[in-house]
């Protein structure tokens, strides 16, 4: 559908959508959902701190990229986990092998994902469901950022690496994030979160 879609465009959406159905949805709507096994899941609107941390983390990763291997860093874009049934997630930060801008981003090209857990967001989704889904499709590194209860900073960042089809906690970062792959980054939590 184009941006001139009628106001009742959503009425035709079936209970379970296909990749073709998804392509027909208005782009503005697609930016507010994820699709799990063909079922649309509405995403909560993130806090300003959540967005700031994602944006700054992506900026630090982008600045630290090396010429080889060619990697790109994005925030809040579709990562296609499967076509049938359609499953896609919108991680807060994604590092992936270089692709043309119009190419669909699949999990096979993704080397790191970051999810930010706000105190008022679904803890279970990021720490259990997404962790299992990202491991199942072979994404090598998964970072889970936990914001503080008052919502004024970062409490900790869990770093998981894929081994034998499962994620294993390799580091619990406190006060600063220091990772060496796929992009070396060393940054204090305060630089990521402070307004």
PDB file of C-alpha atoms in Angstrom:
ATOM      1  CA  UNK A   1       0.000   0.000   0.000  1.00  0.00           C
ATOM      2  CA  UNK A   2       1.105   3.534  -0.628  1.00  0.00           C
ATOM      3  CA  UNK A   3       0.995   6.450   1.768  1.00  0.00           C
ATOM      4  CA  UNK A   4      -2.401   7.336   0.254  1.00  0.00           C
ATOM      5  CA  UNK A   5      -3.972   4.214   1.774  1.00  0.00           C
ATOM      6  CA  UNK A   6      -7.567   4.570   2.945  1.00  0.00           C
ATOM      7  CA  UNK A   7      -8.053   5.145   6.650  1.00  0.00           C
ATOM      8  CA  UNK A   8      -9.514   1.659   7.095  1.00  0.00           C
ATOM      9  CA  UNK A   9      -6.637  -0.193   5.324  1.00  0.00           C
ATOM     10  CA  UNK A  10      -5.989  -2.281   8.451  1.00  0.00           C
ATOM     11  CA  UNK A  11      -9.335  -4.102   8.133  1.00  0.00           C
ATOM     12  CA  UNK A  12      -8.009  -6.443   5.422  1.00  0.00           C
ATOM     13  CA  UNK A  13      -5.093  -7.749   7.555  1.00  0.00           C
ATOM     14  CA  UNK A  14      -5.623 -11.467   8.155  1.00  0.00           C
ATOM     15  CA  UNK A  15      -4.880 -13.163  11.487  1.00  0.00           C
ATOM     16  CA  UNK A  16      -1.696 -14.570   9.995  1.00  0.00           C
ATOM     17  CA  UNK A  17       0.130 -12.521   7.350  1.00  0.00           C
ATOM     18  CA  UNK A  18       2.546 -13.626   4.655  1.00  0.00           C
ATOM     19  CA  UNK A  19       5.650 -11.860   3.392  1.00  0.00           C
ATOM     20  CA  UNK A  20       3.541 -10.629   0.461  1.00  0.00           C
ATOM     21  CA  UNK A  21       0.893  -9.220   2.865  1.00  0.00           C
ATOM     22  CA  UNK A  22       3.634  -7.457   4.825  1.00  0.00           C
ATOM     23  CA  UNK A  23       4.922  -5.749   1.670  1.00  0.00           C
ATOM     24  CA  UNK A  24       1.423  -4.281   1.178  1.00  0.00           C
ATOM     25  CA  UNK A  25       1.316  -2.614   4.601  1.00  0.00           C
ATOM     26  CA  UNK A  26       2.037   1.118   4.902  1.00  0.00           C
ATOM     27  CA  UNK A  27       5.726   1.715   5.792  1.00  0.00           C
ATOM     28  CA  UNK A  28       4.772   3.904   8.786  1.00  0.00           C
ATOM     29  CA  UNK A  29       2.744   1.028  10.222  1.00  0.00           C
ATOM     30  CA  UNK A  30       5.548  -1.497   9.576  1.00  0.00           C
ATOM     31  CA  UNK A  31       7.889   0.606  11.731  1.00  0.00           C
ATOM     32  CA  UNK A  32       5.572   0.012  14.723  1.00  0.00           C
ATOM     33  CA  UNK A  33       5.296  -3.782  14.539  1.00  0.00           C
ATOM     34  CA  UNK A  34       7.179  -7.050  14.547  1.00  0.00           C
ATOM     35  CA  UNK A  35       5.885 -10.279  13.016  1.00  0.00           C
ATOM     36  CA  UNK A  36       6.200 -13.618  14.790  1.00  0.00           C
ATOM     37  CA  UNK A  37       5.184 -16.739  12.856  1.00  0.00           C
ATOM     38  CA  UNK A  38       2.917 -14.573  10.701  1.00  0.00           C
ATOM     39  CA  UNK A  39       1.230 -12.820  13.633  1.00  0.00           C
ATOM     40  CA  UNK A  40       1.567  -9.059  14.031  1.00  0.00           C
ATOM     41  CA  UNK A  41       2.934  -7.873  17.374  1.00  0.00           C
ATOM     42  CA  UNK A  42       2.590  -4.153  18.123  1.00  0.00           C
ATOM     43  CA  UNK A  43       5.759  -2.578  19.523  1.00  0.00           C
ATOM     44  CA  UNK A  44       5.581  -0.205  22.470  1.00  0.00           C
ATOM     45  CA  UNK A  45       6.774   3.338  21.930  1.00  0.00           C
ATOM     46  CA  UNK A  46      10.231   3.561  23.570  1.00  0.00           C
ATOM     47  CA  UNK A  47      11.327   6.170  26.101  1.00  0.00           C
ATOM     48  CA  UNK A  48      13.686   9.012  25.210  1.00  0.00           C
ATOM     49  CA  UNK A  49      16.447   7.311  27.261  1.00  0.00           C
ATOM     50  CA  UNK A  50      15.888   4.067  25.356  1.00  0.00           C
ATOM     51  CA  UNK A  51      16.218   5.886  22.012  1.00  0.00           C
ATOM     52  CA  UNK A  52      19.246   7.889  23.181  1.00  0.00           C
ATOM     53  CA  UNK A  53      21.117   4.761  24.306  1.00  0.00           C
ATOM     54  CA  UNK A  54      20.351   2.978  21.018  1.00  0.00           C
ATOM     55  CA  UNK A  55      21.372   5.967  18.914  1.00  0.00           C
ATOM     56  CA  UNK A  56      24.623   6.565  20.807  1.00  0.00           C
ATOM     57  CA  UNK A  57      25.551   2.877  20.916  1.00  0.00           C
ATOM     58  CA  UNK A  58      25.053   2.694  17.141  1.00  0.00           C
ATOM     59  CA  UNK A  59      27.126   5.856  16.655  1.00  0.00           C
ATOM     60  CA  UNK A  60      30.034   4.432  18.699  1.00  0.00           C
ATOM     61  CA  UNK A  61      29.903   1.177  16.746  1.00  0.00           C
ATOM     62  CA  UNK A  62      29.737   2.984  13.436  1.00  0.00           C
ATOM     63  CA  UNK A  63      32.698   5.200  14.332  1.00  0.00           C
ATOM     64  CA  UNK A  64      34.771   2.139  15.323  1.00  0.00           C
ATOM     65  CA  UNK A  65      34.135   0.160  12.104  1.00  0.00           C
ATOM     66  CA  UNK A  66      37.174  -0.944  10.128  1.00  0.00           C
ATOM     67  CA  UNK A  67      37.354  -1.105   6.312  1.00  0.00           C
ATOM     68  CA  UNK A  68      37.314  -4.905   6.425  1.00  0.00           C
ATOM     69  CA  UNK A  69      35.152  -6.746   6.956  1.00  0.00           C
ATOM     70  CA  UNK A  70      32.564  -4.369   5.568  1.00  0.00           C
ATOM     71  CA  UNK A  71      29.929  -3.914   8.293  1.00  0.00           C
ATOM     72  CA  UNK A  72      26.971  -1.567   8.614  1.00  0.00           C
ATOM     73  CA  UNK A  73      25.246  -0.335  11.778  1.00  0.00           C
ATOM     74  CA  UNK A  74      21.558   0.608  11.927  1.00  0.00           C
ATOM     75  CA  UNK A  75      18.871   1.248  14.511  1.00  0.00           C
ATOM     76  CA  UNK A  76      15.306  -0.039  14.441  1.00  0.00           C
ATOM     77  CA  UNK A  77      15.263  -1.851  11.068  1.00  0.00           C
ATOM     78  CA  UNK A  78      13.598  -5.106  10.045  1.00  0.00           C
ATOM     79  CA  UNK A  79      15.707  -8.233  10.415  1.00  0.00           C
ATOM     80  CA  UNK A  80      13.996 -11.072   8.548  1.00  0.00           C
ATOM     81  CA  UNK A  81      14.267 -14.281  10.576  1.00  0.00           C
ATOM     82  CA  UNK A  82      12.188 -16.382   8.154  1.00  0.00           C
ATOM     83  CA  UNK A  83       9.965 -15.918   5.119  1.00  0.00           C
ATOM     84  CA  UNK A  84       7.596 -18.843   5.771  1.00  0.00           C
ATOM     85  CA  UNK A  85       6.085 -18.385   8.203  1.00  0.00           C
ATOM     86  CA  UNK A  86       6.977 -14.715   8.160  1.00  0.00           C
ATOM     87  CA  UNK A  87       9.003 -13.702  11.215  1.00  0.00           C
ATOM     88  CA  UNK A  88      10.837 -10.429  11.595  1.00  0.00           C
ATOM     89  CA  UNK A  89      12.133  -8.414  14.494  1.00  0.00           C
ATOM     90  CA  UNK A  90      13.259  -4.803  14.806  1.00  0.00           C
ATOM     91  CA  UNK A  91      16.282  -4.854  17.145  1.00  0.00           C
ATOM     92  CA  UNK A  92      17.266  -1.552  18.730  1.00  0.00           C
ATOM     93  CA  UNK A  93      20.735  -1.774  17.118  1.00  0.00           C
ATOM     94  CA  UNK A  94      21.883  -4.120  14.348  1.00  0.00           C
ATOM     95  CA  UNK A  95      25.368  -4.775  12.956  1.00  0.00           C
ATOM     96  CA  UNK A  96      25.336  -6.611   9.645  1.00  0.00           C
ATOM     97  CA  UNK A  97      27.472  -7.440   6.619  1.00  0.00           C
ATOM     98  CA  UNK A  98      27.311  -4.705   3.987  1.00  0.00           C
ATOM     99  CA  UNK A  99      24.320  -4.891   1.662  1.00  0.00           C
ATOM    100  CA  UNK A 100      22.780  -2.611  -0.923  1.00  0.00           C
ATOM    101  CA  UNK A 101      20.381  -0.174   0.757  1.00  0.00           C
ATOM    102  CA  UNK A 102      17.391  -1.709  -1.039  1.00  0.00           C
ATOM    103  CA  UNK A 103      18.317  -5.311  -0.129  1.00  0.00           C
ATOM    104  CA  UNK A 104      16.237  -7.085   2.509  1.00  0.00           C
ATOM    105  CA  UNK A 105      18.214  -7.690   5.727  1.00  0.00           C
ATOM    106  CA  UNK A 106      18.153 -11.348   6.769  1.00  0.00           C
ATOM    107  CA  UNK A 107      19.469 -12.917   9.959  1.00  0.00           C
ATOM    108  CA  UNK A 108      22.209 -14.637   7.909  1.00  0.00           C
ATOM    109  CA  UNK A 109      23.796 -11.232   7.262  1.00  0.00           C
ATOM    110  CA  UNK A 110      23.427 -10.071  10.873  1.00  0.00           C
ATOM    111  CA  UNK A 111      26.440 -10.384  13.196  1.00  0.00           C
ATOM    112  CA  UNK A 112      25.211  -8.526  16.307  1.00  0.00           C
ATOM    113  CA  UNK A 113      21.886  -7.364  17.706  1.00  0.00           C
ATOM    114  CA  UNK A 114      21.147  -5.145  20.690  1.00  0.00           C
ATOM    115  CA  UNK A 115      17.889  -5.001  22.610  1.00  0.00           C
ATOM    116  CA  UNK A 116      17.274  -2.387  25.306  1.00  0.00           C
ATOM    117  CA  UNK A 117      15.083  -3.433  28.223  1.00  0.00           C
ATOM    118  CA  UNK A 118      13.222  -0.586  29.915  1.00  0.00           C
ATOM    119  CA  UNK A 119      11.741  -1.171  33.375  1.00  0.00           C
ATOM    120  CA  UNK A 120       8.263  -0.769  31.874  1.00  0.00           C
ATOM    121  CA  UNK A 121       8.901  -2.940  28.794  1.00  0.00           C
ATOM    122  CA  UNK A 122       8.494  -6.665  28.323  1.00  0.00           C
ATOM    123  CA  UNK A 123      11.459  -8.153  30.151  1.00  0.00           C
ATOM    124  CA  UNK A 124      10.435 -11.658  29.067  1.00  0.00           C
ATOM    125  CA  UNK A 125      10.349 -10.748  25.369  1.00  0.00           C
ATOM    126  CA  UNK A 126      13.954  -9.492  25.238  1.00  0.00           C
ATOM    127  CA  UNK A 127      15.531 -11.910  27.703  1.00  0.00           C
ATOM    128  CA  UNK A 128      13.760 -15.129  26.674  1.00  0.00           C
ATOM    129  CA  UNK A 129      11.792 -14.942  23.413  1.00  0.00           C
ATOM    130  CA  UNK A 130      14.132 -12.776  21.348  1.00  0.00           C
ATOM    131  CA  UNK A 131      17.199 -14.467  22.800  1.00  0.00           C
ATOM    132  CA  UNK A 132      15.886 -17.863  21.666  1.00  0.00           C
ATOM    133  CA  UNK A 133      14.834 -16.532  18.246  1.00  0.00           C
ATOM    134  CA  UNK A 134      18.160 -14.813  17.536  1.00  0.00           C
ATOM    135  CA  UNK A 135      20.113 -17.903  18.632  1.00  0.00           C
ATOM    136  CA  UNK A 136      17.936 -20.172  16.473  1.00  0.00           C
ATOM    137  CA  UNK A 137      18.783 -18.173  13.339  1.00  0.00           C
ATOM    138  CA  UNK A 138      22.498 -18.035  14.184  1.00  0.00           C
ATOM    139  CA  UNK A 139      23.174 -14.389  15.058  1.00  0.00           C
ATOM    140  CA  UNK A 140      26.650 -14.593  16.673  1.00  0.00           C
ATOM    141  CA  UNK A 141      26.448 -11.808  19.310  1.00  0.00           C
ATOM    142  CA  UNK A 142      23.499 -10.572  21.369  1.00  0.00           C
ATOM    143  CA  UNK A 143      23.698  -7.631  23.794  1.00  0.00           C
ATOM    144  CA  UNK A 144      20.875  -6.965  26.248  1.00  0.00           C
ATOM    145  CA  UNK A 145      20.962  -3.480  27.784  1.00  0.00           C
ATOM    146  CA  UNK A 146      19.081  -3.082  31.079  1.00  0.00           C
ATOM    147  CA  UNK A 147      18.020   0.453  31.970  1.00  0.00           C
ATOM    148  CA  UNK A 148      17.808   1.470  35.625  1.00  0.00           C
ATOM    149  CA  UNK A 149      14.480   1.314  37.464  1.00  0.00           C
ATOM    150  CA  UNK A 150      14.183   5.127  37.691  1.00  0.00           C
ATOM    151  CA  UNK A 151      14.871   5.271  33.947  1.00  0.00           C
ATOM    152  CA  UNK A 152      17.871   7.558  34.305  1.00  0.00           C
ATOM    153  CA  UNK A 153      20.724   5.373  33.091  1.00  0.00           C
ATOM    154  CA  UNK A 154      22.076   1.920  32.291  1.00  0.00           C
ATOM    155  CA  UNK A 155      22.188  -0.701  35.035  1.00  0.00           C
ATOM    156  CA  UNK A 156      24.086  -3.415  33.133  1.00  0.00           C
ATOM    157  CA  UNK A 157      24.667  -4.967  29.710  1.00  0.00           C
ATOM    158  CA  UNK A 158      24.673  -8.725  29.210  1.00  0.00           C
ATOM    159  CA  UNK A 159      26.885  -9.967  26.369  1.00  0.00           C
ATOM    160  CA  UNK A 160      25.955 -13.322  24.840  1.00  0.00           C
ATOM    161  CA  UNK A 161      27.893 -15.289  22.228  1.00  0.00           C
ATOM    162  CA  UNK A 162      26.507 -18.126  20.147  1.00  0.00           C
ATOM    163  CA  UNK A 163      28.006 -21.559  20.690  1.00  0.00           C
ATOM    164  CA  UNK A 164      26.499 -24.889  19.614  1.00  0.00           C
ATOM    165  CA  UNK A 165      23.216 -23.209  18.721  1.00  0.00           C
ATOM    166  CA  UNK A 166      22.724 -21.495  22.102  1.00  0.00           C
ATOM    167  CA  UNK A 167      23.712 -18.178  23.611  1.00  0.00           C
ATOM    168  CA  UNK A 168      26.149 -18.257  26.491  1.00  0.00           C
ATOM    169  CA  UNK A 169      26.721 -15.279  28.780  1.00  0.00           C
ATOM    170  CA  UNK A 170      30.354 -14.264  28.265  1.00  0.00           C
ATOM    171  CA  UNK A 171      30.392 -10.939  30.100  1.00  0.00           C
ATOM    172  CA  UNK A 172      28.243  -8.865  32.409  1.00  0.00           C
ATOM    173  CA  UNK A 173      29.219  -5.262  31.718  1.00  0.00           C
ATOM    174  CA  UNK A 174      28.832  -2.720  34.510  1.00  0.00           C
ATOM    175  CA  UNK A 175      29.759   0.953  34.194  1.00  0.00           C
ATOM    176  CA  UNK A 176      31.120   0.522  30.630  1.00  0.00           C
ATOM    177  CA  UNK A 177      30.661  -1.575  27.522  1.00  0.00           C
ATOM    178  CA  UNK A 178      33.869  -3.154  26.231  1.00  0.00           C
ATOM    179  CA  UNK A 179      33.461  -5.586  23.336  1.00  0.00           C
ATOM    180  CA  UNK A 180      35.981  -6.767  20.792  1.00  0.00           C
ATOM    181  CA  UNK A 181      33.788  -8.352  18.101  1.00  0.00           C
ATOM    182  CA  UNK A 182      32.366  -7.746  15.620  1.00  0.00           C
ATOM    183  CA  UNK A 183      33.403  -4.117  16.148  1.00  0.00           C
ATOM    184  CA  UNK A 184      35.718  -3.120  19.013  1.00  0.00           C
ATOM    185  CA  UNK A 185      33.915  -0.651  21.291  1.00  0.00           C
ATOM    186  CA  UNK A 186      34.866   0.643  24.715  1.00  0.00           C
ATOM    187  CA  UNK A 187      32.464   3.263  26.076  1.00  0.00           C
ATOM    188  CA  UNK A 188      31.278   4.330  29.527  1.00  0.00           C
ATOM    189  CA  UNK A 189      27.596   3.851  30.298  1.00  0.00           C
ATOM    190  CA  UNK A 190      27.399   7.554  31.140  1.00  0.00           C
ATOM    191  CA  UNK A 191      28.405   8.456  27.568  1.00  0.00           C
ATOM    192  CA  UNK A 192      25.553   6.352  26.237  1.00  0.00           C
ATOM    193  CA  UNK A 193      22.845   7.508  28.634  1.00  0.00           C
ATOM    194  CA  UNK A 194      23.505  10.973  30.055  1.00  0.00           C
ATOM    195  CA  UNK A 195      21.376  13.705  28.490  1.00  0.00           C
TER     196      UNK A 195
END
